Short mmCIF file of C-alpha atoms in Angstrom, two decimals:
data_model
loop_
_atom_site.label_atom_id
_atom_site.label_comp_id
_atom_site.label_asym_id
_atom_site.label_seq_id
_atom_site.Cartn_x
_atom_site.Cartn_y
_atom_site.Cartn_z
CA MET A 1 -2.53 12.13 12.91
CA ILE A 2 -3.58 9.23 10.72
CA TYR A 3 -0.18 7.57 11.09
CA LYS A 4 -0.58 7.60 14.85
CA ASN A 5 -3.94 5.89 14.50
CA VAL A 6 -2.53 3.25 12.17
CA LEU A 7 0.36 2.62 14.53
CA PHE A 8 -2.08 2.27 17.41
CA PHE A 9 -4.13 -0.36 15.55
CA ILE A 10 -1.04 -2.29 14.45
CA MET A 11 0.37 -2.33 17.99
CA MET A 12 -3.04 -3.38 19.29
CA LEU A 13 -3.03 -6.25 16.81
CA PHE A 14 0.44 -7.40 17.86
CA ASN A 15 -0.37 -7.13 21.58
CA LEU A 16 -3.63 -9.03 21.19
CA VAL A 17 -1.92 -11.84 19.35
CA CYS A 18 0.95 -12.13 21.81
CA SER A 19 -1.42 -12.11 24.79
CA ALA A 20 -3.31 -15.01 23.24
CA GLN A 21 -0.19 -17.18 23.49
CA SER A 22 -0.64 -17.62 27.23
CA VAL A 23 -3.06 -20.43 26.38
CA PRO A 24 -1.09 -23.61 25.61
CA ILE A 25 -1.91 -26.35 23.15
CA SER A 26 -0.31 -29.57 24.33
CA ILE A 27 0.57 -32.11 21.65
CA PRO A 28 2.83 -34.95 22.77
CA VAL A 29 3.71 -36.93 19.64
CA ASP A 30 5.91 -39.99 19.41
CA SER A 31 8.69 -40.27 16.85
CA LEU A 32 6.46 -42.00 14.29
CA GLY A 33 3.16 -40.35 15.16
CA VAL A 34 1.55 -43.83 15.44
CA LYS A 35 2.20 -45.60 18.75
CA ASN A 36 0.87 -42.95 21.11
CA LYS A 37 -2.42 -41.13 20.78
CA THR A 38 -1.97 -37.48 20.10
CA GLN A 39 -3.61 -35.44 22.84
CA ILE A 40 -4.71 -31.88 22.21
CA GLN A 41 -5.89 -29.55 24.92
CA PHE A 42 -8.61 -27.39 23.42
CA LYS A 43 -10.09 -24.40 25.24
CA THR A 44 -12.85 -22.23 23.88
CA LYS A 45 -11.02 -19.04 24.81
CA GLN A 46 -8.39 -19.93 22.22
CA LEU A 47 -10.96 -18.77 19.67
CA ILE A 48 -11.41 -15.30 21.17
CA ILE A 49 -8.48 -13.48 19.55
CA PRO A 50 -8.96 -14.89 16.01
CA ALA A 51 -12.73 -14.27 16.29
CA VAL A 52 -12.19 -10.64 17.34
CA LEU A 53 -9.76 -10.00 14.48
CA ILE A 54 -11.93 -11.67 11.84
CA GLY A 55 -15.06 -10.03 13.25
CA TYR A 56 -13.46 -6.59 13.09
CA GLY A 57 -12.62 -7.11 9.44
CA ILE A 58 -16.07 -8.37 8.47
CA ILE A 59 -17.87 -5.59 10.36
CA GLY A 60 -15.57 -3.07 8.70
CA ILE A 61 -16.88 -3.99 5.25
CA GLY A 62 -20.23 -2.39 5.96
CA ASN A 63 -19.53 -0.07 8.89
CA ASP A 64 -19.37 3.58 7.77
CA GLN A 65 -16.99 4.64 10.53
CA LEU A 66 -14.49 1.86 9.84
CA LYS A 67 -14.81 2.42 6.08
CA SER A 68 -14.07 6.11 6.64
CA PHE A 69 -10.94 5.20 8.60
CA ASN A 70 -9.88 2.85 5.81
CA ASN A 71 -10.26 5.70 3.31
CA GLN A 72 -8.22 8.05 5.49
CA ILE A 73 -5.35 5.55 5.42
CA LYS A 74 -5.69 5.22 1.66
CA GLU A 75 -5.49 9.00 1.14
CA GLU A 76 -2.45 9.30 3.41
CA VAL A 77 -0.70 6.56 1.47
CA LYS A 78 -1.45 8.24 -1.87
CA GLU A 79 -0.28 11.66 -0.70
CA ASN A 80 2.85 10.78 1.23
CA ILE A 81 4.28 7.57 -0.21
CA ASP A 82 5.79 7.51 -3.68
CA LYS A 83 7.99 4.41 -3.66
CA LYS A 84 6.55 0.93 -3.19
CA PHE A 85 8.38 -1.99 -1.62
CA THR A 86 7.61 -5.60 -2.52
CA ILE A 87 9.22 -7.05 0.59
CA ASP A 88 5.80 -8.31 1.71
CA ASP A 89 5.76 -10.73 -1.23
CA PHE A 90 8.68 -12.50 0.44
CA SER A 91 8.20 -11.78 4.15
CA GLN A 92 4.82 -13.53 4.12
CA TYR A 93 6.65 -16.86 3.77
CA LEU A 94 9.47 -16.18 6.24
CA PRO A 95 7.68 -17.41 9.40
CA LEU A 96 6.52 -20.56 7.58
CA ALA A 97 10.05 -21.22 6.31
CA SER A 98 11.31 -20.82 9.87
CA VAL A 99 9.23 -23.82 10.96
CA TYR A 100 11.70 -25.98 9.02
CA GLY A 101 14.67 -23.63 9.09
CA LEU A 102 15.03 -23.74 12.87
CA SER A 103 15.05 -27.55 12.78
CA ALA A 104 17.67 -27.46 10.03
CA ILE A 105 20.10 -25.55 12.25
CA GLY A 106 19.63 -27.98 15.13
CA ILE A 107 16.83 -26.41 17.18
CA LYS A 108 14.46 -29.22 18.10
CA GLY A 109 10.78 -28.43 17.82
CA LYS A 110 7.72 -30.18 19.20
CA ASN A 111 7.16 -32.51 16.25
CA ASN A 112 9.29 -34.47 13.82
CA PHE A 113 9.48 -33.61 10.13
CA ARG A 114 6.62 -35.88 9.09
CA ASP A 115 4.13 -34.73 11.72
CA LYS A 116 5.16 -31.11 11.28
CA THR A 117 4.54 -31.36 7.53
CA VAL A 118 1.05 -32.81 8.06
CA ILE A 119 0.20 -29.92 10.38
CA VAL A 120 1.67 -27.30 8.01
CA ALA A 121 -0.17 -28.77 5.02
CA THR A 122 -3.47 -28.88 6.93
CA SER A 123 -3.17 -25.28 8.12
CA TYR A 124 -2.18 -24.11 4.63
CA LEU A 125 -5.20 -25.82 3.10
CA ILE A 126 -7.60 -24.36 5.68
CA MET A 127 -6.14 -20.88 5.28
CA GLY A 128 -6.17 -21.00 1.49
CA ILE A 129 -9.76 -22.17 1.28
CA ALA A 130 -10.94 -19.56 3.79
CA VAL A 131 -9.11 -16.66 2.14
CA ASN A 132 -10.09 -17.50 -1.43
CA SER A 133 -13.71 -18.25 -0.54
CA LEU A 134 -14.08 -14.87 1.14
CA LYS A 135 -12.33 -13.05 -1.69
CA ARG A 136 -14.62 -14.54 -4.32
CA THR A 137 -17.76 -14.13 -2.22
CA LEU A 138 -17.34 -10.60 -0.88
CA LYS A 139 -15.47 -9.07 -3.86
CA VAL A 140 -14.15 -6.03 -2.00
CA GLU A 141 -12.27 -3.57 -4.22
CA ARG A 142 -8.60 -3.01 -3.44
CA PRO A 143 -7.50 0.49 -2.34
CA ASP A 144 -5.45 0.89 -5.52
CA GLY A 145 -8.38 -0.19 -7.69
CA SER A 146 -6.47 -3.14 -9.17
CA GLY A 147 -9.13 -5.75 -8.44
CA PHE A 148 -12.10 -6.88 -6.39
CA ASN A 149 -10.34 -9.44 -4.23
CA SER A 150 -9.09 -7.27 -1.39
CA PHE A 151 -10.76 -8.93 1.61
CA PRO A 152 -9.07 -10.60 3.39
CA SER A 153 -5.32 -10.15 2.97
CA GLY A 154 -3.82 -13.45 1.83
CA HIS A 155 -0.27 -12.23 2.45
CA THR A 156 -1.11 -11.36 6.04
CA ALA A 157 -2.98 -14.64 6.58
CA THR A 158 0.01 -16.62 5.31
CA ALA A 159 2.42 -14.70 7.53
CA PHE A 160 0.34 -15.03 10.71
CA MET A 161 -0.34 -18.71 10.02
CA GLY A 162 3.42 -19.27 9.85
CA ALA A 163 4.01 -17.23 13.00
CA GLU A 164 1.49 -19.30 14.96
CA LEU A 165 3.07 -22.52 13.67
CA VAL A 166 6.53 -21.32 14.76
CA TYR A 167 5.17 -20.43 18.17
CA GLN A 168 3.47 -23.77 18.71
CA GLU A 169 6.47 -25.77 17.51
CA TYR A 170 9.18 -23.91 19.42
CA LYS A 171 7.51 -22.26 22.40
CA ASP A 172 8.94 -24.92 24.74
CA VAL A 173 12.42 -23.92 23.58
CA SER A 174 11.82 -20.18 23.68
CA ALA A 175 8.73 -18.02 23.25
CA TRP A 176 10.92 -15.51 21.43
CA TYR A 177 10.88 -17.61 18.29
CA GLY A 178 7.12 -17.18 18.08
CA ILE A 179 7.29 -13.51 19.01
CA SER A 180 9.85 -12.92 16.25
CA GLY A 181 7.54 -14.67 13.81
CA TYR A 182 4.68 -12.42 14.83
CA LEU A 183 6.85 -9.34 14.40
CA VAL A 184 7.60 -10.39 10.82
CA ALA A 185 3.92 -11.16 10.23
CA THR A 186 2.89 -7.76 11.59
CA GLY A 187 5.46 -6.10 9.35
CA THR A 188 3.98 -7.94 6.37
CA GLY A 189 0.56 -6.52 7.20
CA VAL A 190 2.02 -3.02 7.53
CA PHE A 191 3.61 -3.26 4.08
CA ARG A 192 0.29 -4.37 2.58
CA LEU A 193 -1.09 -1.03 3.80
CA TYR A 194 2.04 0.87 2.79
CA ASN A 195 1.84 -0.48 -0.76
CA ASN A 196 -1.86 0.47 -0.93
CA ARG A 197 -2.83 -3.13 -1.67
CA HIS A 198 -5.17 -3.64 1.27
CA TRP A 199 -7.45 -1.87 3.70
CA LEU A 200 -6.71 -2.09 7.41
CA THR A 201 -9.78 -4.32 7.85
CA ASP A 202 -8.35 -6.74 5.25
CA VAL A 203 -5.08 -7.00 7.15
CA ILE A 204 -6.65 -7.51 10.57
CA ALA A 205 -9.05 -10.17 9.28
CA GLY A 206 -6.19 -11.90 7.46
CA ALA A 207 -4.24 -12.09 10.70
CA GLY A 208 -7.18 -13.74 12.45
CA ILE A 209 -7.67 -16.27 9.66
CA GLY A 210 -3.98 -17.16 9.68
CA ILE A 211 -3.87 -17.73 13.42
CA LEU A 212 -7.09 -19.73 13.44
CA SER A 213 -5.95 -21.90 10.52
CA ALA A 214 -2.77 -22.90 12.35
CA LYS A 215 -4.62 -23.65 15.59
CA ALA A 216 -7.24 -25.67 13.73
CA ALA A 217 -4.51 -27.77 12.11
CA TYR A 218 -3.27 -28.85 15.54
CA TRP A 219 -6.79 -29.61 16.75
CA LEU A 220 -7.49 -31.68 13.62
CA TYR A 221 -4.15 -33.47 13.62
CA PRO A 222 -5.32 -36.73 15.26
CA SER A 223 -8.10 -37.15 12.69
CA VAL A 224 -5.88 -36.22 9.75
CA ASN A 225 -3.13 -38.51 11.03
CA ARG A 226 -5.50 -41.48 11.25
CA LEU A 227 -6.40 -40.98 7.60
CA LEU A 228 -2.75 -41.03 6.58
CA VAL A 229 -1.49 -43.92 8.73
CA SER A 230 -2.25 -47.49 7.68
CA LYS A 231 -2.96 -50.08 10.39
CA LYS A 232 -0.94 -52.72 8.53
CA PRO A 233 2.82 -52.54 7.96
CA THR A 234 3.64 -51.36 4.47
CA ASN A 235 6.53 -50.01 2.47
CA LYS A 236 4.30 -47.44 0.86
CA LYS A 237 5.24 -43.85 1.59
CA THR A 238 3.06 -40.89 0.77
CA THR A 239 3.96 -37.21 0.85
CA PHE A 240 1.53 -34.32 0.57
CA ILE A 241 2.91 -31.08 -0.88
CA PRO A 242 0.61 -28.05 -0.50
CA TYR A 243 0.52 -25.34 -3.12
CA TYR A 244 -1.08 -21.91 -3.40
CA ASP A 245 -0.65 -19.71 -6.46
CA GLY A 246 -2.63 -16.70 -5.26
CA LYS A 247 -5.83 -17.99 -6.83
CA GLN A 248 -5.98 -21.68 -6.03
CA VAL A 249 -4.89 -23.89 -3.17
CA GLY A 250 -4.36 -27.63 -3.24
CA PHE A 251 -1.98 -30.55 -2.75
CA GLY A 252 0.52 -32.44 -4.81
CA LEU A 253 0.67 -36.16 -3.95
CA VAL A 254 3.81 -38.28 -4.22
CA SER A 255 3.68 -42.01 -3.41
CA THR A 256 6.33 -44.74 -3.39
CA PHE A 257 5.64 -48.47 -3.16
#
């Protein structure tokens, strides 16, 4: 019975996310990201799905009924699953890798490498700060008792952030690229439950944070781009490399003159 309930919630999560993609974000960017102003179409309803997912997770921390459901999942996992799979440690990065991988095999996305990297780095920074701040503030114990940093799921947030980035970059080519990314992201969340590393509320909130982080990166792109682009011609080149080691998030900076 509990597996049917879990499946229902996971399918609900996937359907909610996919339905949200009917709202476009338009970002025409020139080849250098300098000559033309980047235009972003923002609509308030784009916030609905991430807000619902994050809200569900936060409410679940103190709601007795949702906590009881979390515990039912935990007991089912302990009783019926003996072997753990660490595929989620790798699958969390697969959608993000696809943002560049699809370009590498000749599928042209919305933005060039430079602009895409700025957007990826911005979304990664937003996601990392949000996830780690909540983990350290709320200190929710993991189902397996291994720590007090369960909420929200960083693996799930990373996977859904990548899925949203894939969708936004390649939806004009085919929406199936984004849908495939979301399938991988959903599978990552399922394995976090399967491995008894997270509560369902952690996973759902992580999905919302990941999606919102990616969307926010596109909304913030014009402002971030202005900070990175000099008004005067220069031979100086700067590259930002994001990093996240599970505890800290930040950037590496490489400059050439």
